[in-house]
Coordinates of C-alpha atoms and ligand atoms in Angstrom, one line a residue:
X148 CA -26.1 13.0 16.8
X149 CA -29.4 13.3 14.6
X150 CA -29.0 12.1 11.0
X151 CA -29.5 15.5 9.8
X152 CA -26.2 16.5 11.0
X153 CA -24.7 13.4 9.7
X154 CA -25.9 14.4 5.9
X155 CA -23.5 15.6 3.3
X156 CA -25.9 18.4 2.6
X157 CA -24.5 21.9 3.9
X158 CA -26.4 24.2 6.2
X159 CA -23.7 26.8 6.5
X160 CA -23.1 29.8 4.2
X161 CA -20.1 30.2 2.1
X162 CA -19.2 32.9 4.6
X163 CA -19.8 30.6 7.5
X164 CA -17.7 28.0 5.9
X165 CA -15.0 30.6 5.5
X166 CA -15.1 31.8 8.9
X167 CA -14.6 28.4 10.5
X168 CA -11.9 27.7 8.1
X169 CA -10.0 30.5 9.4
X170 CA -10.5 29.5 12.8
X171 CA -9.1 26.1 12.1
X172 CA -6.3 27.4 10.1
X173 CA -5.0 29.7 12.8
X174 CA -5.6 26.9 15.4
X175 CA -3.3 24.5 13.3
X176 CA -0.9 27.1 12.6
X177 CA -0.4 28.4 16.0
X178 CA -1.2 25.2 17.9
X179 CA -3.9 26.7 19.9
X180 CA -7.0 24.8 21.2
X181 CA -10.4 26.3 20.0
X182 CA -14.0 25.6 21.4
X183 CA -15.5 22.8 19.0
X184 CA -17.3 24.6 15.9
X185 CA -20.9 23.6 16.5
X186 CA -20.8 25.3 19.7
X187 CA -21.4 28.7 17.6
X188 CA -23.1 26.7 14.7
X189 CA -25.2 24.2 16.1
X190 CA -26.4 23.3 12.7
X191 CA -23.4 22.5 11.4
X192 CA -23.6 19.1 9.3
X193 CA -21.0 16.5 8.4
X194 CA -21.2 18.1 4.9
X195 CA -20.4 21.3 6.4
X196 CA -17.3 19.9 8.2
X197 CA -15.9 18.7 4.9
X198 CA -16.7 22.1 3.2
X199 CA -14.2 23.5 5.9
X200 CA -11.6 20.8 5.4
X201 CA -11.4 21.1 1.6
X202 CA -11.4 24.9 1.8
X203 CA -8.4 24.6 4.2
X204 CA -7.0 22.2 1.5
X205 CA -7.3 24.7 -1.4
X206 CA -5.5 27.4 0.8
X207 CA -2.7 25.2 1.7
X208 CA -2.4 24.4 -2.1
X209 CA -2.8 27.9 -3.3
X210 CA 0.1 28.6 -1.0
X211 CA 2.3 26.1 -2.9
X212 CA 1.8 22.7 -0.8
X213 CA 1.7 19.5 -2.1
X214 CA -0.7 16.9 -1.3
X215 CA 0.6 13.4 -1.2
X216 CA -2.7 11.6 -0.1
X217 CA -5.5 11.1 2.4
X218 CA -5.9 9.6 5.8
X219 CA -8.8 7.6 6.9
X220 CA -9.8 8.3 10.5
X221 CA -12.0 6.7 13.2
X222 CA -12.1 3.4 11.1
X223 CA -11.3 0.8 14.1
X224 CA -13.8 0.0 17.3
X225 CA -11.1 1.2 19.6
X226 CA -11.0 4.7 18.2
X227 CA -14.4 4.9 17.8
X228 CA -14.8 3.7 21.3
X229 CA -12.3 6.4 22.5
X230 CA -13.7 9.4 20.7
X231 CA -17.3 8.2 21.2
X232 CA -18.3 8.2 17.6
X233 CA -19.6 5.7 15.0
X234 CA -18.7 7.2 11.5
X235 CA -15.2 7.1 9.9
X236 CA -13.9 10.2 8.4
X237 CA -11.3 11.1 6.0
X238 CA -8.4 13.9 5.9
X239 CA -6.0 15.1 3.5
X240 CA -2.2 14.5 3.9
X241 CA 0.5 17.2 2.9
X242 CA 4.2 16.7 2.0
X243 CA 5.2 19.0 5.0
X244 CA 3.4 16.9 7.2
X245 CA 5.9 14.3 6.7
X246 CA 8.7 13.5 9.2
X247 CA 11.6 11.0 8.5
X248 CA 11.9 7.9 10.6
X249 CA 13.9 8.2 13.8
X250 CA 13.7 12.1 13.7
X251 CA 13.0 14.3 16.6
X252 CA 9.4 15.8 16.3
X253 CA 8.6 18.7 18.1
X254 CA 5.6 18.9 20.3
X255 CA 5.7 22.8 21.1
X256 CA 4.2 23.4 17.7
X257 CA 1.2 20.7 18.6
X258 CA -1.8 21.0 21.0
X259 CA -2.5 17.5 22.2
X260 CA -0.1 15.1 20.2
X261 CA -0.9 11.5 20.2
X262 CA 0.3 8.5 18.2
X263 CA -1.3 5.8 16.3
X264 CA 0.1 2.7 14.0
X265 CA -1.3 2.3 10.8
X266 CA -0.9 0.3 7.6
X267 CA -0.2 3.1 4.8
X268 CA -1.2 2.1 1.1
X269 CA 0.6 3.3 -2.1
X270 CA -1.6 3.1 -4.9
X271 CA -0.7 2.7 -8.7
X272 CA -4.0 3.0 -10.4
X273 CA -6.9 5.5 -10.0
X274 CA -9.8 4.5 -7.9
X275 CA -13.2 6.0 -7.9
X276 CA -16.9 5.6 -7.1
X277 CA -19.0 4.7 -4.1
X278 CA -18.8 0.9 -4.4
X279 CA -15.1 0.2 -4.7
X280 CA -14.2 -3.3 -3.1
X281 CA -11.4 -4.6 -1.1
X282 CA -10.2 -6.6 -4.2
X283 CA -10.4 -3.6 -6.2
X284 CA -8.2 -1.5 -3.8
X285 CA -5.8 -4.5 -3.5
X286 CA -5.0 -4.5 -6.9
X287 CA -4.7 -0.7 -7.2
X288 CA -2.2 -0.9 -4.5
X289 CA 1.8 -0.7 -5.4
X290 CA 2.9 -1.4 -1.8
X291 CA 2.1 -1.3 1.9
X292 CA 4.3 0.6 4.3
X293 CA 4.0 0.5 8.3
X294 CA 3.4 4.3 9.4
X295 CA 2.7 6.1 12.6
X296 CA 0.2 9.2 12.4
X297 CA 0.5 11.9 14.8
X298 CA -2.6 13.3 15.3
X299 CA -3.5 16.6 17.1
X300 CA -7.1 17.6 18.0
X301 CA -7.2 21.2 17.9
X302 CA -10.4 21.3 20.1
X303 CA -10.4 22.4 23.8
X304 CA -10.1 19.4 26.4
X305 CA -10.7 17.0 23.3
X306 CA -14.2 18.0 23.2
X307 CA -15.5 17.5 19.8
X308 CA -18.3 16.1 17.4
X309 CA -17.9 14.2 14.2
X310 CA -18.6 17.7 12.2
X311 CA -15.9 19.4 14.3
X312 CA -13.2 17.1 13.8
X313 CA -13.8 16.6 10.2
X314 CA -13.3 20.4 9.7
X315 CA -10.1 20.0 11.8
X316 CA -8.9 17.6 9.0
X317 CA -9.9 14.4 11.1
X318 CA -6.9 15.6 13.8
X319 CA -4.1 15.0 11.2
X320 CA -0.8 16.7 12.0
X321 CA 2.4 14.8 10.9
X322 CA 3.1 11.4 9.7
X323 CA 6.1 9.1 9.7
X324 CA 6.7 6.1 7.5
X325 CA 9.6 3.4 8.3
X326 CA 10.2 -0.4 8.4
X327 CA 10.1 -1.8 5.1
X328 CA 7.5 -1.7 2.4
X329 CA 5.8 -5.0 0.9
X330 CA 3.6 -5.9 -1.9
X331 CA 0.3 -6.9 -0.8
X332 CA 0.7 -10.5 -2.0
X333 CA 3.6 -10.9 0.3
X334 CA 2.3 -10.0 3.6
X335 CA -1.3 -10.8 5.4
X336 CA -2.3 -7.5 5.9
X337 CA -5.6 -8.6 7.1
X338 CA -4.1 -9.8 10.4
X339 CA -0.9 -7.8 11.1
X340 CA 0.0 -7.7 14.8
X341 CA 1.1 -4.3 16.0
X342 CA 2.8 -3.0 19.4
X343 CA 3.3 0.4 20.4
X344 CA 6.0 0.9 22.9
X345 CA 6.7 4.4 24.7
X346 CA 9.9 4.6 26.4
X347 CA 10.5 0.8 26.0
X348 CA 7.2 -0.1 27.4
X349 CA 4.5 -1.8 25.4
X350 CA 1.5 0.4 26.0
X351 CA -1.1 -0.6 22.8
X352 CA -1.2 -3.8 20.9
X353 CA -3.7 -4.8 18.3
X354 CA -4.2 -6.5 15.0
X355 CA -4.9 -4.6 11.7
X356 CA -8.0 -6.6 11.5
X357 CA -9.3 -4.0 13.7
X358 CA -9.3 -1.5 10.9
X359 CA -12.8 -1.6 9.4
X360 CA -12.1 -5.4 9.3
X361 CA -9.3 -5.2 6.9
X362 CA -7.1 -2.0 6.2
X363 CA -8.1 -2.5 2.2
X364 CA -11.8 -1.9 3.3
X365 CA -10.6 1.3 5.2
X366 CA -9.0 2.6 1.7
X367 CA -12.4 1.6 0.2
X368 CA -14.2 3.9 2.6
X369 CA -11.8 6.8 2.0
X370 CA -12.6 6.4 -2.0
X371 CA -16.3 6.2 -1.1
X372 CA -16.2 9.5 1.2
X373 CA -14.0 11.2 -1.6
X374 CA -16.8 10.1 -4.0
X375 CA -19.7 11.9 -2.1
X376 CA -17.3 14.9 -2.1
X377 CA -16.9 14.5 -6.0
X378 CA -13.4 13.5 -5.6
X379 CA -11.6 10.4 -6.6
X380 CA -8.1 8.8 -5.3
X381 CA -5.4 9.4 -8.1
X382 CA -2.5 6.8 -8.9
X383 CA 0.5 7.4 -6.8
X384 CA -1.8 8.6 -3.6
X385 CA -0.4 7.6 -0.2
X386 CA -3.2 6.6 2.1
X387 CA -3.1 5.8 5.7
X388 CA -6.0 3.3 6.5
X389 CA -6.3 4.1 10.0
X390 CA -5.0 3.6 13.8
X391 CA -5.0 -0.1 14.8
X392 CA -5.2 0.7 18.6
X393 CA -6.3 3.5 20.6
X394 CA -4.2 6.7 20.1
X395 CA -1.4 7.3 22.9
X396 CA -0.6 10.6 24.1
X397 CA 2.9 11.8 23.7
X398 CA 5.1 14.3 25.7
X399 CA 8.4 15.9 25.3
X400 CA 11.3 13.4 25.9
X401 CA 8.9 10.0 24.9
X402 CA 10.6 7.4 22.4
X403 CA 8.0 5.7 20.5
X404 CA 8.5 2.5 18.6
X405 CA 5.6 1.0 16.4
X406 CA 6.4 -2.6 15.8
X407 CA 4.7 -4.2 12.8
X408 CA 4.7 -8.0 12.3
X409 CA 6.3 -8.5 9.0
X410 CA 6.8 -4.8 8.1
X411 CA 9.5 -4.0 10.8
X412 CA 9.4 -1.0 13.1
X413 CA 8.7 2.9 12.7
X414 CA 10.6 4.7 15.2
X415 CA 10.8 8.6 16.6
X416 CA 11.6 10.9 19.4
X417 CA 9.6 13.5 20.8
X418 CA 11.2 17.0 22.0
Ligands
0L1_190 O1 -6.8 9.3 12.7 C1 -7.7 9.0 13.4 O2 -8.6 8.1 13.8 C2 -8.1 10.5 14.1 C3 -9.6 10.9 14.0 C4 -9.8 12.2 14.9 C5 -9.9 11.8 16.3 C6 -9.0 12.4 17.1 O3 -8.2 13.1 17.4 O4 -8.3 11.1 17.6
MG191 MG1 -5.0 8.1 12.2

């Protein structure tokens, strides 16, 4: 991808951003696959992708939904290799995307559901700026909790590029927390082992060190991207720091358990 397309400067008009927002909104609401957005708008930049994502967020908030935080996407080498991209992304998280631990999660309102296990952070102080350090993130963290993100790319055949996936809210769809929360002083979040089991069989395993080198660095990356969008991370935010292993496709009938060293497990069933 040319560097121009990775620019945070936009090339699209507000009307074009609104058109793309309509497309993604309908694809997410109706669980219908659409072609990647750059097919019709090849000049679309990363900044345009975020303009579409933030317009989608404004629409949800205007409709009365509540934002709980943000997710980091594409932060591990496994995820970047799986998706063929080299730049991390962010996406917003709404309260109604949450599903309780051990619940049954529908797949008929999703297009290509896949699961990833992640360390989630809950913050107790505001974080802002382009140069937030790992130490500042850790000092601003109230606790960490194990989580599973259910991602759902809305693009036909998983064919997308970074601009399109950012517009599609970095594929975010649902998230589940469970296990047990911990203070960052009580666990070695730099190197937590994780295993994803699908119907009782281990299908992926890894270490949290795969997430941008350290999950807190992924949170710092979220703050940096937010800063480039003129935003910051308020105290009380829930932040998913990114998939530790590759994402695992799920289908109706699947039982998923993500086992985290020191943080317990997060389980769910898909219908
Ligand atoms: O959370 C993620 O890393 C998702 C990134 C978007 C690409 C995908 O759908 O896997
Ligand atoms: Mg993720």
